[in-house]
Every structure is written in structure tokens, then in C-alpha cells.
mmCIF file of C-alpha atoms in Angstrom:
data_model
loop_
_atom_site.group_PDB
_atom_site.id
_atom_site.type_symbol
_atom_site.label_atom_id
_atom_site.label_comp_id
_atom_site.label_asym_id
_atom_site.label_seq_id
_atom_site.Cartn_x
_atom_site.Cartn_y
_atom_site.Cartn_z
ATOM 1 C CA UNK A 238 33.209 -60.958 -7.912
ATOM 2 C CA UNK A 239 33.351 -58.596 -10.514
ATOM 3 C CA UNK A 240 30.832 -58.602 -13.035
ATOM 4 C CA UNK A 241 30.261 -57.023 -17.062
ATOM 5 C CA UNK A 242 27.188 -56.197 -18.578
ATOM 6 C CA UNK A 243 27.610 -55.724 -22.112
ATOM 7 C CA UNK A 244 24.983 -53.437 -24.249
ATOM 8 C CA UNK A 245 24.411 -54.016 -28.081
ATOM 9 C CA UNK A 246 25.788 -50.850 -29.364
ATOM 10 C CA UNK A 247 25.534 -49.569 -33.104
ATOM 11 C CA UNK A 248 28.736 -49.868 -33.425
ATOM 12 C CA UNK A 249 29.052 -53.151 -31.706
ATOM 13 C CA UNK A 250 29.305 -54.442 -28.396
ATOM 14 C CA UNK A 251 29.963 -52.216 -24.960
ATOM 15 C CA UNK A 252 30.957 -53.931 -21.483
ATOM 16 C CA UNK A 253 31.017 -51.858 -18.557
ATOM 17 C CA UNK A 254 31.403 -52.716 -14.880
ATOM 18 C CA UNK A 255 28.220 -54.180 -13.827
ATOM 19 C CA UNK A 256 28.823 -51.512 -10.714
ATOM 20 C CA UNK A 257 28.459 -48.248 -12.965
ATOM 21 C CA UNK A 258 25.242 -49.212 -15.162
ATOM 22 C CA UNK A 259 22.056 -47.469 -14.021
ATOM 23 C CA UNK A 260 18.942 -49.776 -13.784
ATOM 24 C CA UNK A 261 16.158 -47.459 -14.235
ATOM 25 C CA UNK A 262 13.813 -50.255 -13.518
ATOM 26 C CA UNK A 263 14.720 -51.217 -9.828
ATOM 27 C CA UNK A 264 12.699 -49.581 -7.118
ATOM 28 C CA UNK A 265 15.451 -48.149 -4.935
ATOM 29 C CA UNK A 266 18.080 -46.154 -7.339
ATOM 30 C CA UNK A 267 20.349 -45.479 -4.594
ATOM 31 C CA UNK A 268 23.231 -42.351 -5.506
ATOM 32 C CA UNK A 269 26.684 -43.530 -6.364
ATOM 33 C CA UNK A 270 29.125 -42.851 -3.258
ATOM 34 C CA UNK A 271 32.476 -43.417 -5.244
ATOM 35 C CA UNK A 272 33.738 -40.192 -6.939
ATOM 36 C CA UNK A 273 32.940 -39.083 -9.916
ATOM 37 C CA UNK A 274 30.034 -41.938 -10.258
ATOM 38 C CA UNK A 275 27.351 -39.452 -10.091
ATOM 39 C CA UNK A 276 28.357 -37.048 -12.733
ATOM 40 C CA UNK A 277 28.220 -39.986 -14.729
ATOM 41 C CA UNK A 278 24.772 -41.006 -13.456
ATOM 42 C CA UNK A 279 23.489 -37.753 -14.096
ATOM 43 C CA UNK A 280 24.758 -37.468 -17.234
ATOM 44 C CA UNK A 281 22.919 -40.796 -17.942
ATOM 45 C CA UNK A 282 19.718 -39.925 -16.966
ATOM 46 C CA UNK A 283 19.970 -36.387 -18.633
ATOM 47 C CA UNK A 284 20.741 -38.064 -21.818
ATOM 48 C CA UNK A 285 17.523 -41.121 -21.609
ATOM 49 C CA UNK A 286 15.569 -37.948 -20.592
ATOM 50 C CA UNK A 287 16.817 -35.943 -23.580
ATOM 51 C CA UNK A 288 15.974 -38.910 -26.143
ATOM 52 C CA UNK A 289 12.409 -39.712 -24.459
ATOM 53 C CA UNK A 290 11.309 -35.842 -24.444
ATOM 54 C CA UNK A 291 12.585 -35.687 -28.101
ATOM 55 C CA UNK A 292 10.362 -38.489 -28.393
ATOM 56 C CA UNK A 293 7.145 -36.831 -26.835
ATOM 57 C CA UNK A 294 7.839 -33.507 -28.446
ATOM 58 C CA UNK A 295 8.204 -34.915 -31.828
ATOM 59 C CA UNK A 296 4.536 -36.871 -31.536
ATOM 60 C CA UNK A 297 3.266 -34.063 -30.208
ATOM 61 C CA UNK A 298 3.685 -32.154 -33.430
ATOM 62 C CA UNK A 299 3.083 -34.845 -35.672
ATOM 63 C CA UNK A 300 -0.450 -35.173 -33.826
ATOM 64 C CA UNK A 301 -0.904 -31.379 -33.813
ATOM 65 C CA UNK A 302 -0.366 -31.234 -37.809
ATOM 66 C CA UNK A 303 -2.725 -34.551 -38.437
ATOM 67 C CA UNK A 304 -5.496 -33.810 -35.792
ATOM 68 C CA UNK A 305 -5.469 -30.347 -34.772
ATOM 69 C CA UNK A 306 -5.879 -30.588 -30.815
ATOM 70 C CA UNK A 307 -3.810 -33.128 -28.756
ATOM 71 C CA UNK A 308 -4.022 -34.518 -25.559
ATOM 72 C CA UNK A 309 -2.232 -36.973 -23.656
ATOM 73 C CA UNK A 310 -4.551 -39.894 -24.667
ATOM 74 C CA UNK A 311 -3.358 -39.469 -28.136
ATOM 75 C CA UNK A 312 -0.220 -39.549 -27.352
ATOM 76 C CA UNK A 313 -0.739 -42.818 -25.536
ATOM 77 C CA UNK A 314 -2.276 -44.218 -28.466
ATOM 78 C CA UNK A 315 0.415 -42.760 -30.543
ATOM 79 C CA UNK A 316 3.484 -44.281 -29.123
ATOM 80 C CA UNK A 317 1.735 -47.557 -27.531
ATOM 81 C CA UNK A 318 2.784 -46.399 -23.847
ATOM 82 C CA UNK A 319 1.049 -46.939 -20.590
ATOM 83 C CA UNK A 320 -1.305 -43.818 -19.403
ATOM 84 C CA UNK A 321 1.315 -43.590 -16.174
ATOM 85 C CA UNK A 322 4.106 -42.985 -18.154
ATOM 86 C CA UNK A 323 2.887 -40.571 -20.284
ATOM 87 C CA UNK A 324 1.472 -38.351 -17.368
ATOM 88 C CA UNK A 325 4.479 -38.100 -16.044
ATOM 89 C CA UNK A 326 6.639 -37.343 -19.191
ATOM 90 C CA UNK A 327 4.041 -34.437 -19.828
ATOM 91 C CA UNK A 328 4.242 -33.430 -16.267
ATOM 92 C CA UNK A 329 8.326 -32.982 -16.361
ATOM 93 C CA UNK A 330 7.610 -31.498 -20.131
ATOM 94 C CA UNK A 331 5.431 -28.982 -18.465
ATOM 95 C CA UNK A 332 7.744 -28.127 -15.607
ATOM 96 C CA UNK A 333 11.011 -27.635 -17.746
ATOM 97 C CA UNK A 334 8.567 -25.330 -20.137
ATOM 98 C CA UNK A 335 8.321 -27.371 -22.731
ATOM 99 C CA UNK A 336 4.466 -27.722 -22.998
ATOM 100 C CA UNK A 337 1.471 -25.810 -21.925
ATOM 101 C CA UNK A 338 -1.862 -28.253 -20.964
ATOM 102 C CA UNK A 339 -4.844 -26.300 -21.085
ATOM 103 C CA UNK A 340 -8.077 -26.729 -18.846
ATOM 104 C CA UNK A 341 -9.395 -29.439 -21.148
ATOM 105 C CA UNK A 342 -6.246 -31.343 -21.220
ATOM 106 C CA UNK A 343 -4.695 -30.239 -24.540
ATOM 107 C CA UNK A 344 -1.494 -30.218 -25.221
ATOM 108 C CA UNK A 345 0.457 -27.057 -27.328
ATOM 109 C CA UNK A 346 4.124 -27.044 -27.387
ATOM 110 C CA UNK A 347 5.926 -24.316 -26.150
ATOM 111 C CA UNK A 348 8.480 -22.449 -28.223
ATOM 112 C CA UNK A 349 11.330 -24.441 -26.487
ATOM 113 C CA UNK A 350 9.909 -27.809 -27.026
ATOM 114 C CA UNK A 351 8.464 -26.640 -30.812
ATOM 115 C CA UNK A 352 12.157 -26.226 -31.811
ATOM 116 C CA UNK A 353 13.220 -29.000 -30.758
ATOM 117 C CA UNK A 354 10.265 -30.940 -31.930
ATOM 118 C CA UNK A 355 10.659 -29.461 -35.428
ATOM 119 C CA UNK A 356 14.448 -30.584 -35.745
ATOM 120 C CA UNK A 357 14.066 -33.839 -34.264
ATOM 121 C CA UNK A 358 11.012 -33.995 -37.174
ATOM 122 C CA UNK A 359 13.050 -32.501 -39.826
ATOM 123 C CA UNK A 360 15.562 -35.429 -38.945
ATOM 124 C CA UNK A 361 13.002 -37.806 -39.068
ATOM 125 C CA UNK A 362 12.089 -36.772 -42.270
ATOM 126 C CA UNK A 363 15.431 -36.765 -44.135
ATOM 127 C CA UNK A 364 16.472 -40.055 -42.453
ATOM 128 C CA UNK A 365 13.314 -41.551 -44.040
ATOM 129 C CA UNK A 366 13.498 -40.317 -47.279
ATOM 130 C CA UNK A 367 17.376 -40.927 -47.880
ATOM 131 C CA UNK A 368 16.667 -44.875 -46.351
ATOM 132 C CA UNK A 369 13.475 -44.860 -49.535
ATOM 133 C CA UNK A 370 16.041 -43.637 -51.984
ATOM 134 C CA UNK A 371 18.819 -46.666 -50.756
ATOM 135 C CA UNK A 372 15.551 -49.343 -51.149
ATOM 136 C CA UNK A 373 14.443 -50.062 -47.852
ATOM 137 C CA UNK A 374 11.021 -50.446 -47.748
ATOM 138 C CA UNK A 375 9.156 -47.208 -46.478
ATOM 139 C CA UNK A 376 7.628 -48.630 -43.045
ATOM 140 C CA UNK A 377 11.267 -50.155 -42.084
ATOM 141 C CA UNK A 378 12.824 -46.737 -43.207
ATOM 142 C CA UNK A 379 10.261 -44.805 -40.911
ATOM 143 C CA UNK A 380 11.409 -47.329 -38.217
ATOM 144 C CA UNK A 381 14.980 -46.677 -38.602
ATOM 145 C CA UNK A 382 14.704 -42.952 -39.095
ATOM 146 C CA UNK A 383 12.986 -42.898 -35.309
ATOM 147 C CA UNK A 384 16.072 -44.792 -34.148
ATOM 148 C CA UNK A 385 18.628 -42.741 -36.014
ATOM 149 C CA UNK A 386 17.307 -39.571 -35.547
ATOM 150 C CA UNK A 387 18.390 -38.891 -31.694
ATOM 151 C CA UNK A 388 22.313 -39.803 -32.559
ATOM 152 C CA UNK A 389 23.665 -38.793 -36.021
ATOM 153 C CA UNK A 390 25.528 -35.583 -35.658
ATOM 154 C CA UNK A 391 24.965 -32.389 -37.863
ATOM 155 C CA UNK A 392 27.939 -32.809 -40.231
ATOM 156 C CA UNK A 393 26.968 -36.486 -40.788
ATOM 157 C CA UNK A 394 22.892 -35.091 -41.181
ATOM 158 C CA UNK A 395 24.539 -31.992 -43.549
ATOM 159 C CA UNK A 396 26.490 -35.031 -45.712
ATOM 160 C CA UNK A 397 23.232 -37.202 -46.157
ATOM 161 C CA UNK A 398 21.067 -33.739 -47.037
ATOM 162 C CA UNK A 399 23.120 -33.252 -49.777
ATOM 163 C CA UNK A 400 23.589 -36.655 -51.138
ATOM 164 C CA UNK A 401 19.462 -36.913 -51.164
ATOM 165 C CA UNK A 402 19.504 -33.704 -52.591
ATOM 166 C CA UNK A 403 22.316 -34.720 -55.704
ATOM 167 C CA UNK A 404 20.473 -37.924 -55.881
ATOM 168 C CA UNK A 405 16.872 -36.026 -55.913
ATOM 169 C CA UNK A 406 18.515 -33.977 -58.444
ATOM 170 C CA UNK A 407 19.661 -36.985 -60.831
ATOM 171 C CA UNK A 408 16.362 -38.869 -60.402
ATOM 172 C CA UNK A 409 14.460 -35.290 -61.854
ATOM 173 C CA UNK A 410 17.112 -35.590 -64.906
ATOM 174 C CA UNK A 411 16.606 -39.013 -65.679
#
């Protein structure tokens, strides 16, 4: 029998062959044996890795510029995770060199993973403060930003920059 699952996308609604949708939760993630289904897993997990260590990075520096010293507790208490799962998203941010963990457990980031946790950041920021300027309330705007922030491309990031910064510009005049 052949089967959909359908995601809620942004832009509305995706169905794809039940047979080529990765469930990350299920114990046994067998490989694909059909060509050219595992370049498409791998390109899955590569991009819920990319998101997730955006994720991590990002709170890392937000905790480093509020508190100073971070370590993986904060983080837990940060993003509301289990302790499991942030171990292990340290672990692989370690291994790809993305963090260092010192000898007490703190956490610095890398130059790798500071880049990337600065522009995911800067994102963050803009997204935020263009959503205030449209009258969303601040905590929703925040919310959105976080969600927004991963898939917006750099010409449509460039086109909301500037209209903040016309708008920014206007509000100074008025």
C-alpha cells in the first residue's frame, strides 16, 4: 500500500512517500538500499544537525555574554532539553571543533563555531527587532526570530536590514 506523510511546511503543506521520510525517533534507522536514497538521507541528517548545532552554538554565546562561564548544565536549563541530549550535542560539537570543554566542564566556542554562533545571533537579532517594528509583541517576535533565523537566505536578510534600517531612520525623524 503506498502511503504519504505530509509535513506542515512554511509555505504550506509537503507529502512525500511515507518510504523516503527519516524517523529519527525509531531505534533501528536502517540505510536506504534503493539508489540515490541515501544521499538524500544524509543530506537530511546533515541539515537537522546543521539547525540543532546552530542552535547550541548560538546559546552558547548568549550564555557566555550574560554569565561569563558556561557549562553544559546551563545550556540544559537554557533550552529546556534533557541532560542526554545535550551531552551528546556537545560531544559531536567538540569532535567537529566547534567547542573546547575544559577540565571543569566549561564550555568556550571555538573560532569555527563563534562564527557561526555570531551570525546565527546577528540573525536573531535583526529578525527580532524588524518583527517589534511590524507590532508583534516582543516575546512572540523573539519566538519567531529563533524559528526564522536557520532558513531566510542572505538577500532576503540584506532586504529586511535595510527596511529596519529606512524605517529606524524615519522613526529618528519623526
Amino acid at each position: 500500500m503506498f502511503q504519504l506523510v505530509c509535513f506542515n511546511k512554511l509555505s504550506g503543506i509537503a507529502c512525500i512517500p511515507r518510504e523516503n521520510v527519516v524517523f529519527y525517533n525509531k531505534p533501528n534507522r536502517r540505510a536506504f538500499s534503493a539508489p540515490g536514497r541515501e544521499s538524500r538521507r544524509q543530506e537530511a541528517d546533515t541539515m537537522q544537525i546543521h539547525q540543532s548545532a546552530e542552535d547550541y552554538l548560538e546559546t552558547i554565546l548568549m550564555l557566555n555574554q550574560r554569565m561569563g562561564r558556561v557549562r553544559s548544565i546551563d545550556v540544559v536549563n537554557e533550552l529546556g532539553y534533557t541532560k542526554a541530549s545535550v551531552s551528546i550535542a556537545m560531544k559531536k560539537l567538540r569532535e567537529n571543533g566547534y567547542i573546547a570543554v575544559d577540565g571543569e566542564g566549561n564550555l568556550t566556542l571555538l573560532e569555527p563555531g563563534r562564527e557561526i554562533a555570531e551570525r546565527i545571533y546577528s540573525r536573531h537579532r535583526l529578525l527580532t527587532h524588524f518583527f517589534v517594528q511590524l507590532g508583534v509583541d516582543e516575546e512572540v517576535a523573539a519566538e519567531d526570530a529563533c524559528k526564522a533565523e536557520h532558513i531566510l537566505s542572505e538577500q532576503t536578510l540584506e532586504k529586511i536590514r535595510e527596511y529596519a534600517l529606512l524605517h529606524d531612520a524615519q522613526d529618528s525623524v519623526k
